[in-house]
Coordinates of C-alpha atoms and ligand atoms in Angstrom, one line a residue:
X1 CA 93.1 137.7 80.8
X2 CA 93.6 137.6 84.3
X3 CA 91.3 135.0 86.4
X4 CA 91.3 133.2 89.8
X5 CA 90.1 129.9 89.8
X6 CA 89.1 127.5 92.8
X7 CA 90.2 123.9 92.1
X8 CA 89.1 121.4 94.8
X9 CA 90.0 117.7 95.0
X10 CA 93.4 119.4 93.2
X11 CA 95.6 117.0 95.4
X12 CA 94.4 113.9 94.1
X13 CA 95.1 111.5 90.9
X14 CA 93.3 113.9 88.1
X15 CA 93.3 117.1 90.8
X16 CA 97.1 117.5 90.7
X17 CA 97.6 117.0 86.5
X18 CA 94.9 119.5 85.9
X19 CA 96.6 121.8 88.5
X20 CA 100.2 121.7 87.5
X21 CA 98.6 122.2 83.9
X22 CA 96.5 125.6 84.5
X23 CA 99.4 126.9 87.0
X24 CA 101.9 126.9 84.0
X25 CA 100.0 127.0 81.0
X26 CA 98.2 130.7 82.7
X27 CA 100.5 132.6 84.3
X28 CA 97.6 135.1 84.6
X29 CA 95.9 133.0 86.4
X30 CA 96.0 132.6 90.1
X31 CA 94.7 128.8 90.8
X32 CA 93.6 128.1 94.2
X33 CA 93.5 124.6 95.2
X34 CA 91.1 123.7 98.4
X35 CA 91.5 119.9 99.2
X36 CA 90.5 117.7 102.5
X37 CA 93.7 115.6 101.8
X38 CA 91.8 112.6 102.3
X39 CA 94.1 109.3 102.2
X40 CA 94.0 110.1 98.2
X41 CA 95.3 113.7 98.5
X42 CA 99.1 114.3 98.5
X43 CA 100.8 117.3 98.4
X44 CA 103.5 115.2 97.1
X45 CA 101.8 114.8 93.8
X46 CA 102.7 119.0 93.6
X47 CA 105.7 119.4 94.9
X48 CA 107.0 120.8 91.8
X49 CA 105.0 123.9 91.2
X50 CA 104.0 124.5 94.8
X51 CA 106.4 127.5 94.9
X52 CA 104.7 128.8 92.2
X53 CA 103.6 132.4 92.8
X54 CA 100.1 131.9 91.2
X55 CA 99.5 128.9 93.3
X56 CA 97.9 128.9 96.5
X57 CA 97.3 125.7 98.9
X58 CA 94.2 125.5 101.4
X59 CA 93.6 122.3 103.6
X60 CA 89.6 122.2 103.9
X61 CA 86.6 120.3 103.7
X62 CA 83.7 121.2 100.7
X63 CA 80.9 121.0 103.3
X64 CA 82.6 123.1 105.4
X65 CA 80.2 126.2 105.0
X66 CA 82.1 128.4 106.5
X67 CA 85.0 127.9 105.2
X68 CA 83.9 128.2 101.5
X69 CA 82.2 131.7 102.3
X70 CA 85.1 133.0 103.4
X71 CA 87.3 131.7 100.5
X72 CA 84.6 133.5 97.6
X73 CA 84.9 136.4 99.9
X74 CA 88.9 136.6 99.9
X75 CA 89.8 135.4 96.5
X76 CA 86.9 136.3 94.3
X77 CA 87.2 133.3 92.6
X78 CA 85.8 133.6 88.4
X79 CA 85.4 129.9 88.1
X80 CA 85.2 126.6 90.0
X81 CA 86.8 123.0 88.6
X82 CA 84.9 120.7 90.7
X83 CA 86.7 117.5 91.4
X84 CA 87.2 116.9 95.1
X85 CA 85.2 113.4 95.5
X86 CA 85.5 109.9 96.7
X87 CA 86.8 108.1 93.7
X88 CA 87.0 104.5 94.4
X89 CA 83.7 102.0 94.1
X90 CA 84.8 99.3 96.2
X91 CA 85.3 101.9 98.8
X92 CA 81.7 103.3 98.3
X93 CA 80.6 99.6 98.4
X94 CA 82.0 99.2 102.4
X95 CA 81.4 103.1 103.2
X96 CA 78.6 104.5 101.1
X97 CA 78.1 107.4 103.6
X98 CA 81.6 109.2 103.2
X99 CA 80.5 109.2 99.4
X100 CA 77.3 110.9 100.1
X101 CA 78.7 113.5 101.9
X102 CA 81.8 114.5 100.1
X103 CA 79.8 113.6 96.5
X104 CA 76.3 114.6 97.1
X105 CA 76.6 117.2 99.9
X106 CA 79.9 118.5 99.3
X107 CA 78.7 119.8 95.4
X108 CA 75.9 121.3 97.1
X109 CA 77.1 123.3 99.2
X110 CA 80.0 124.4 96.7
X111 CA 77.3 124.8 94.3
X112 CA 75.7 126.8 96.9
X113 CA 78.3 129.0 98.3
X114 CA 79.6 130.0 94.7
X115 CA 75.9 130.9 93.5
X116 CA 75.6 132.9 97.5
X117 CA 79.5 134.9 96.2
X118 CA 78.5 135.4 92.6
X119 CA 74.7 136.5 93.5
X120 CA 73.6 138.3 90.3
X121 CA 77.1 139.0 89.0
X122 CA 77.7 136.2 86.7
X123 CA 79.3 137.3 83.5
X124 CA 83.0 135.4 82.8
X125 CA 81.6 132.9 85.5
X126 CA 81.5 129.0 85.0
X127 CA 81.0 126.2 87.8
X128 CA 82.4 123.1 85.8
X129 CA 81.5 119.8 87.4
X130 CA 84.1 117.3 87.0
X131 CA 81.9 113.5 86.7
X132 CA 82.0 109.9 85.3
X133 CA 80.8 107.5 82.5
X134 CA 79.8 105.6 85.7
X135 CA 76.9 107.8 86.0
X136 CA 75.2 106.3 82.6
X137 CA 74.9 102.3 84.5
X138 CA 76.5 99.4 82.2
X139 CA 76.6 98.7 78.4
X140 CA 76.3 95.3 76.6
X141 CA 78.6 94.0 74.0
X142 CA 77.8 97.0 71.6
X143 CA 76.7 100.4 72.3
X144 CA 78.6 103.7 73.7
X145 CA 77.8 106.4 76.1
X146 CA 76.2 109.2 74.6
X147 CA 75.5 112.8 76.6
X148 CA 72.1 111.9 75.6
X149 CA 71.9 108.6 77.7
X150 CA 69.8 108.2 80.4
X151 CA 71.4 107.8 84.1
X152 CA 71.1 104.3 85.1
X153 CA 74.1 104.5 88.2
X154 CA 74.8 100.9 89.8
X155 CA 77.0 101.4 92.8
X156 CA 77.2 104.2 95.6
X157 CA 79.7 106.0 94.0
X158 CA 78.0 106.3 90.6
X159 CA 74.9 106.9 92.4
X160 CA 76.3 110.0 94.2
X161 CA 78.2 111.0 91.5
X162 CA 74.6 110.9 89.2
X163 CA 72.9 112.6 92.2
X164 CA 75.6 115.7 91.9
X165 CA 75.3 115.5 88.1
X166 CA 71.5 116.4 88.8
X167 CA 72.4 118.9 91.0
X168 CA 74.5 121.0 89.0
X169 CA 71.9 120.9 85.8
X170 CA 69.1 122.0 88.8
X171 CA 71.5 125.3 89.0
X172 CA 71.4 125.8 85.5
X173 CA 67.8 125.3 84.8
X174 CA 66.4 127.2 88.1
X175 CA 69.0 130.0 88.7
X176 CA 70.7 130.5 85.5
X177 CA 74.0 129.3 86.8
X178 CA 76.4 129.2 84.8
X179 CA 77.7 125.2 84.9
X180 CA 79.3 123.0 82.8
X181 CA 79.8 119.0 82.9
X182 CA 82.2 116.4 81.6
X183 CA 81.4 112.8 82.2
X184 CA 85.3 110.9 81.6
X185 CA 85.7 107.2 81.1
X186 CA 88.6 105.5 83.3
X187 CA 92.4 107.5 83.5
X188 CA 95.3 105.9 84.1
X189 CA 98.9 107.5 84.5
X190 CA 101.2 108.6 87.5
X191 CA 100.0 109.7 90.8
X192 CA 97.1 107.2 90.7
X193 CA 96.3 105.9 94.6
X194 CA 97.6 102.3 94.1
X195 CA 93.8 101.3 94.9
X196 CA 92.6 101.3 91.3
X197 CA 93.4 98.4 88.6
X198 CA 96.7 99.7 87.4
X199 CA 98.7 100.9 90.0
X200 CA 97.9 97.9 92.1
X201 CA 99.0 95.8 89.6
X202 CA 102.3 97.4 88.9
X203 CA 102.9 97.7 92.7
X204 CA 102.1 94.0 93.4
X205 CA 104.3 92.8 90.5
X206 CA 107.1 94.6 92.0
X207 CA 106.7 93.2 95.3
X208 CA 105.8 89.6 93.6
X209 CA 102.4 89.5 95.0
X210 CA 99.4 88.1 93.7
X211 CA 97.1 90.3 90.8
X212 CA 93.6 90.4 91.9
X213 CA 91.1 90.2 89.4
X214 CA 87.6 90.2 89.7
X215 CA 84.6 87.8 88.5
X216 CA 85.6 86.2 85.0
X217 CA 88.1 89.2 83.6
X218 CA 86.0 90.1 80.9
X219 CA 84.6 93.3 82.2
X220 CA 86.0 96.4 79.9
X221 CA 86.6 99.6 80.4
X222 CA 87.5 102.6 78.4
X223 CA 90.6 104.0 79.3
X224 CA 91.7 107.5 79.1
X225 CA 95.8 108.9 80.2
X226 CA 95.3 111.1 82.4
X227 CA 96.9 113.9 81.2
X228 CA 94.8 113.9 78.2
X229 CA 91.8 114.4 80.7
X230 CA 93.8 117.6 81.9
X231 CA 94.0 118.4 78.5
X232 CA 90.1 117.9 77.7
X233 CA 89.3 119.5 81.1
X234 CA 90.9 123.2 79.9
X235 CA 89.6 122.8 76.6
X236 CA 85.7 122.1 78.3
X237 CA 87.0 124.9 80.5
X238 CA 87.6 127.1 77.8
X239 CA 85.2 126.4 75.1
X240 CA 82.9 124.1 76.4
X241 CA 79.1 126.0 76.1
X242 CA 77.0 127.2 79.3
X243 CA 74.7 124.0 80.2
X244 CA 76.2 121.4 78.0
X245 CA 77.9 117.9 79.1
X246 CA 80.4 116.8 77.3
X247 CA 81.0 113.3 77.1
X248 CA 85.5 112.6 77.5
X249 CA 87.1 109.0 76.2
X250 CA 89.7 107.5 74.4
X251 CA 87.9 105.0 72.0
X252 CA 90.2 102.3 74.1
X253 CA 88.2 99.6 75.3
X254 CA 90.3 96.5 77.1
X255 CA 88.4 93.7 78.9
X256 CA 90.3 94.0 82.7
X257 CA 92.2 90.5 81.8
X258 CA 93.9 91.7 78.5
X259 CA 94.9 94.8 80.2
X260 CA 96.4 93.2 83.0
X261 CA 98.7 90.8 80.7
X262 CA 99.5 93.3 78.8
X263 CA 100.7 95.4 81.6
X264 CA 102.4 91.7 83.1
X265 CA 104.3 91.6 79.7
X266 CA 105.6 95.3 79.8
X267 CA 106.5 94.9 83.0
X268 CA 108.3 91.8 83.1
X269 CA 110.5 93.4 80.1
X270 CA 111.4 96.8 82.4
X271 CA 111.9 94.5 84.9
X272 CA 114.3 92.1 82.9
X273 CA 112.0 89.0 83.9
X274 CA 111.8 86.1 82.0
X275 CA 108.7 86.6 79.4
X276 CA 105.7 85.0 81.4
X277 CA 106.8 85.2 85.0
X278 CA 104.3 88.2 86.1
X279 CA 101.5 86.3 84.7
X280 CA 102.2 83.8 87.0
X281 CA 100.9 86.2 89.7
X282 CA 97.5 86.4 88.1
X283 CA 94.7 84.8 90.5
X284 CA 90.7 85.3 89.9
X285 CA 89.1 86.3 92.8
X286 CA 85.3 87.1 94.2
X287 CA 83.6 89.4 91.8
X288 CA 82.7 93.2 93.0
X289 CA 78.8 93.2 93.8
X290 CA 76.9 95.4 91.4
X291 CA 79.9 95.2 89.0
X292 CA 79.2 97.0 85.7
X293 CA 80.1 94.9 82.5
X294 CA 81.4 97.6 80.3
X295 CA 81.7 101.0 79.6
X296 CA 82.5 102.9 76.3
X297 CA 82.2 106.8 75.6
X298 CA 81.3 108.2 72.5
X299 CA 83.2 111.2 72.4
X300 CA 82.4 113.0 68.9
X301 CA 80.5 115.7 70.8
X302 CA 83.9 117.2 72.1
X303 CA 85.8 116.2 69.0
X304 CA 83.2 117.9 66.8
X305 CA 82.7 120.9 69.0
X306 CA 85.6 121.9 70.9
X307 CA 88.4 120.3 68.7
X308 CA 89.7 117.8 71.3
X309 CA 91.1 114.4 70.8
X310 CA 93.5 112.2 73.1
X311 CA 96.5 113.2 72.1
X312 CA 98.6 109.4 72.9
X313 CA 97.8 106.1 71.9
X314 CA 97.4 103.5 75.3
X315 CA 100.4 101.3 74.9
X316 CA 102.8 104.3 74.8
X317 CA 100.7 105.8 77.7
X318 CA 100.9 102.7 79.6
X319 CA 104.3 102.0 79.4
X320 CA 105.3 105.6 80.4
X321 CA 103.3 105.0 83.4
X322 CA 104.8 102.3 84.6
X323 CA 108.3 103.9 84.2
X324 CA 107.0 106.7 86.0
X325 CA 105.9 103.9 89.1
X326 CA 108.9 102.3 88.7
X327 CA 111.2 106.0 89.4
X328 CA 108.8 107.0 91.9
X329 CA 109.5 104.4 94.3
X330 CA 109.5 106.3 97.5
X331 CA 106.2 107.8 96.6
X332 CA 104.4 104.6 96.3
X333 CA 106.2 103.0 99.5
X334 CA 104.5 106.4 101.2
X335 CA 101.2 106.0 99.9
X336 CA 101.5 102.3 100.5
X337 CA 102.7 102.5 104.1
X338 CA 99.8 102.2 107.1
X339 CA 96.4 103.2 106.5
X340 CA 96.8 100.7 102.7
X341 CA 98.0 98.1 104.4
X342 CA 95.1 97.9 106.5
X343 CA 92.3 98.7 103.4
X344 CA 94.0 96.1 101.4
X345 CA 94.0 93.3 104.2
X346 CA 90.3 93.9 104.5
X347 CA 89.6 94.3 101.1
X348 CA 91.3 91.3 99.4
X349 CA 91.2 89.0 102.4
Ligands
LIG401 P1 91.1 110.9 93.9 O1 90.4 110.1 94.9 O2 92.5 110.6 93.4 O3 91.2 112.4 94.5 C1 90.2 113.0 95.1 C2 90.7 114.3 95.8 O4 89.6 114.9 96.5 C3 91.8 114.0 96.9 O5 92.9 114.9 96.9 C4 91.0 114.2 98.2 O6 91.8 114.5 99.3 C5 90.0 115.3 97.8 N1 88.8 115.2 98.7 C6 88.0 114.2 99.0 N2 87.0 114.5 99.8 C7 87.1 115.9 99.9 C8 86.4 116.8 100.6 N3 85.3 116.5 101.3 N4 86.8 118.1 100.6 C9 87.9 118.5 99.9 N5 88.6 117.6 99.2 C10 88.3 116.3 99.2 O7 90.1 111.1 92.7 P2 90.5 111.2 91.1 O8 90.6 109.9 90.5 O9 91.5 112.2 90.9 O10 89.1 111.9 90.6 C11 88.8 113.3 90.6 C12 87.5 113.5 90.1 O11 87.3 113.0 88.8 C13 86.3 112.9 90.9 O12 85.3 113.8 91.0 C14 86.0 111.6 90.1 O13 84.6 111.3 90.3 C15 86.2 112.1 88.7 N6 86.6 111.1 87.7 C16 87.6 110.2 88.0 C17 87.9 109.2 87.1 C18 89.1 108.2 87.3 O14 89.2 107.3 86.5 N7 89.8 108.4 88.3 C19 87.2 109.2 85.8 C20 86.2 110.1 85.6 C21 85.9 111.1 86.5
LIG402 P1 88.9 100.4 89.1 O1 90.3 100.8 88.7 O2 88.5 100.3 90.5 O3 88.0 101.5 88.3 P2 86.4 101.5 88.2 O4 85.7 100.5 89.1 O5 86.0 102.9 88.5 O6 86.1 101.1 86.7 O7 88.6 99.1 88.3 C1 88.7 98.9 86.9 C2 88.2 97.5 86.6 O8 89.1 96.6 87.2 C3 86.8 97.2 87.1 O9 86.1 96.4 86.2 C4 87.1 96.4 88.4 C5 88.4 95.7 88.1 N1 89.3 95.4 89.2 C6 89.7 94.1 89.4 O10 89.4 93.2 88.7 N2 90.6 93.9 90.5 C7 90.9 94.9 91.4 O11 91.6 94.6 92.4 C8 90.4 96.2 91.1 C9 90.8 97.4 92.0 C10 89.6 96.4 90.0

């Protein structure tokens, strides 16, 4: 069946894998991808399939009113994949605003301007809302997130990414709109702004420069390879029922410090270092404020329902991500280059 679908955020980490995946898995479908290309957007990330005749590019902003009525008007868009944000917590922690617009605002008036196109013409059509296990606050030793659990967000980007939650399932419960949500735990793989935990830590091994690590170590999350995310995100897409949430993990909990030896010990191996050497580079530092202690998804809902499960295990998805840092040089010296250099200065200063 033929459909056109509006992707935002589609030049970012998760953006660009669920974009290369729906522009070759649906030939039929034309896939329009509207992103800000903020410092995490790179058209780089698509450079493969941006030739591709179902593909079409458009630099924009989501609060940009104007802008978004006049893309529903020309492309008659079937569905939305909502994942333009700001992503990284620290940043939200120095610039909580720019979350509250892009997170809070931004989903509103996409929500808005889809609900303004569509009007009372809503068969075949689904808003899906693209969110996090951050929304659901902190675990304890035991426990997992359940779709069930009630919102308890810590930082500003949790909080804004709860607030947009709410938003969507207003739509759905006032106007009927037809909205889906998936809440993820934390992806890794390529393409990942070297802000967050793993790419940092593979780009400052390679450079031989110190591995920042926050607090005590011991905080753990649950994380997911990113192109299994892609993978859950058609299937939700697909399958996924009119109003539900579905809850998206990969049963892989690792307390930050394990993770990071691991990755130390993989790396020094690729790198032909002597067993030990990255370690070396470990320092504790300052602990985030507001830092969550753990997170864990239960994801039996999707499993049960929609028949999804991660397809790799973490140390195979880990290692394939580091090869695919350690190949992509010149991408990571481009995103590294300027504006980083700055952010990172004032960040771990
Ligand atoms: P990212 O920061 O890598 O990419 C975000 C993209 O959105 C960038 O291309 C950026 O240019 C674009 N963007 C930002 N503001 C915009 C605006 N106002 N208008 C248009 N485009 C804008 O983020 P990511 O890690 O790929 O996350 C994508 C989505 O998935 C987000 O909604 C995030 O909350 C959610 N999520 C991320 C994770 C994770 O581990 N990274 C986990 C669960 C959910
Ligand atoms: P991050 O990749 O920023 O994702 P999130 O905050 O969304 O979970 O961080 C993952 C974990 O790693 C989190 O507990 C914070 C920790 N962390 C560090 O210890 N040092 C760092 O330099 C960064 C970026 C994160």
């Amino acid at each position: 069946m033929k459909k056109t679908l509006l992707v935002t955020g589609g030049a970012g980490f998760i953006g660009s894998h669920v974009v290369r995946l729906f522009v070759q898995k649906y030939p039929n479908y034309h896939i329009v991808n509207l992103d800000k290309l903020t410092y995490a957007g790179n058209l780089e990330n698509l450079r493969d399939i941006e030739q591709s005749t179902n593909y079409t590019f458009v630099k924009g902003d989501i609060i940009d009113d104007q802008l978004l009525a006049s893309i529903f008007e020309q492309y008659k868009f079937d569905g939305v994949i909502h994942l333009a944000a700001e992503s990284h917590v620290d940043r939200s922690i120095t610039n909580p605003l720019a979350f509250i617009e892009t997170n809070i605002l931004g989903t509103a008036k996409l929500l808005h301007a889809a609900r303004k196109a569509w009007g009372q013409d809503l068969e075949g059509k689904l808003f899906y809302h693209i969110s996090t296990d951050e929304v659901y606050g902190t675990l304890g030793e035991t426990g997992l997130f359940e779709e069930t659990t009630a919102y308890d967000p810590r930082s500003p980007y949790s909080a804004s990414k709860a607030s947009s939650d709410h938003l969507v399932r207003a739509y759905y419960h006032t106007y009927h709109f037809p909205v889906v949500i998936s809440n993820c735990s934390n992806n890794y793989g390529a393409n990942q702004f070297p802000e967050k935990l793993i790419p940092l830590c593979i780009h400052n091994i390679k450079n031989n420069k110190e591995l920042p690590i926050y607090g005590d170590g011991k905080y753990t999350r649950d994380w997911l390879w990113v192109n299994d995310h892609a993978s859950a995100i058609d299937c939700v897409f697909h399958k996924g029922v009119t109003g539900e949430t579905y809850n998206i993990g990969g049963h892989n909990e690792w307390k930050n410090i394990d993770l990071v030896r691991l990755l130390c010990d993989i790396m020094d191996e690729k790198l032909g270092q002597t067993k030990g050497s990255a370690q070396e580079l470990i320092r504790f530092i300052k602990d985030r404020p507001g830092h969550d202690r753990r997170y864990a998804i239960d994801a039996s809902k999707i499993a049960k329902e929609l028949g999804w499960k991660p397809s790799i295990q973490f140390e195979e998805g880990l290692a394939n991500t580091i090869d695919w840092y350690l190949e992509n040089e010149e991408w990571l010296a481009s995103v590294t280059s300027g504006d980083y250099q700055k952010y990172y200065q004032k960040q771990y200063k």
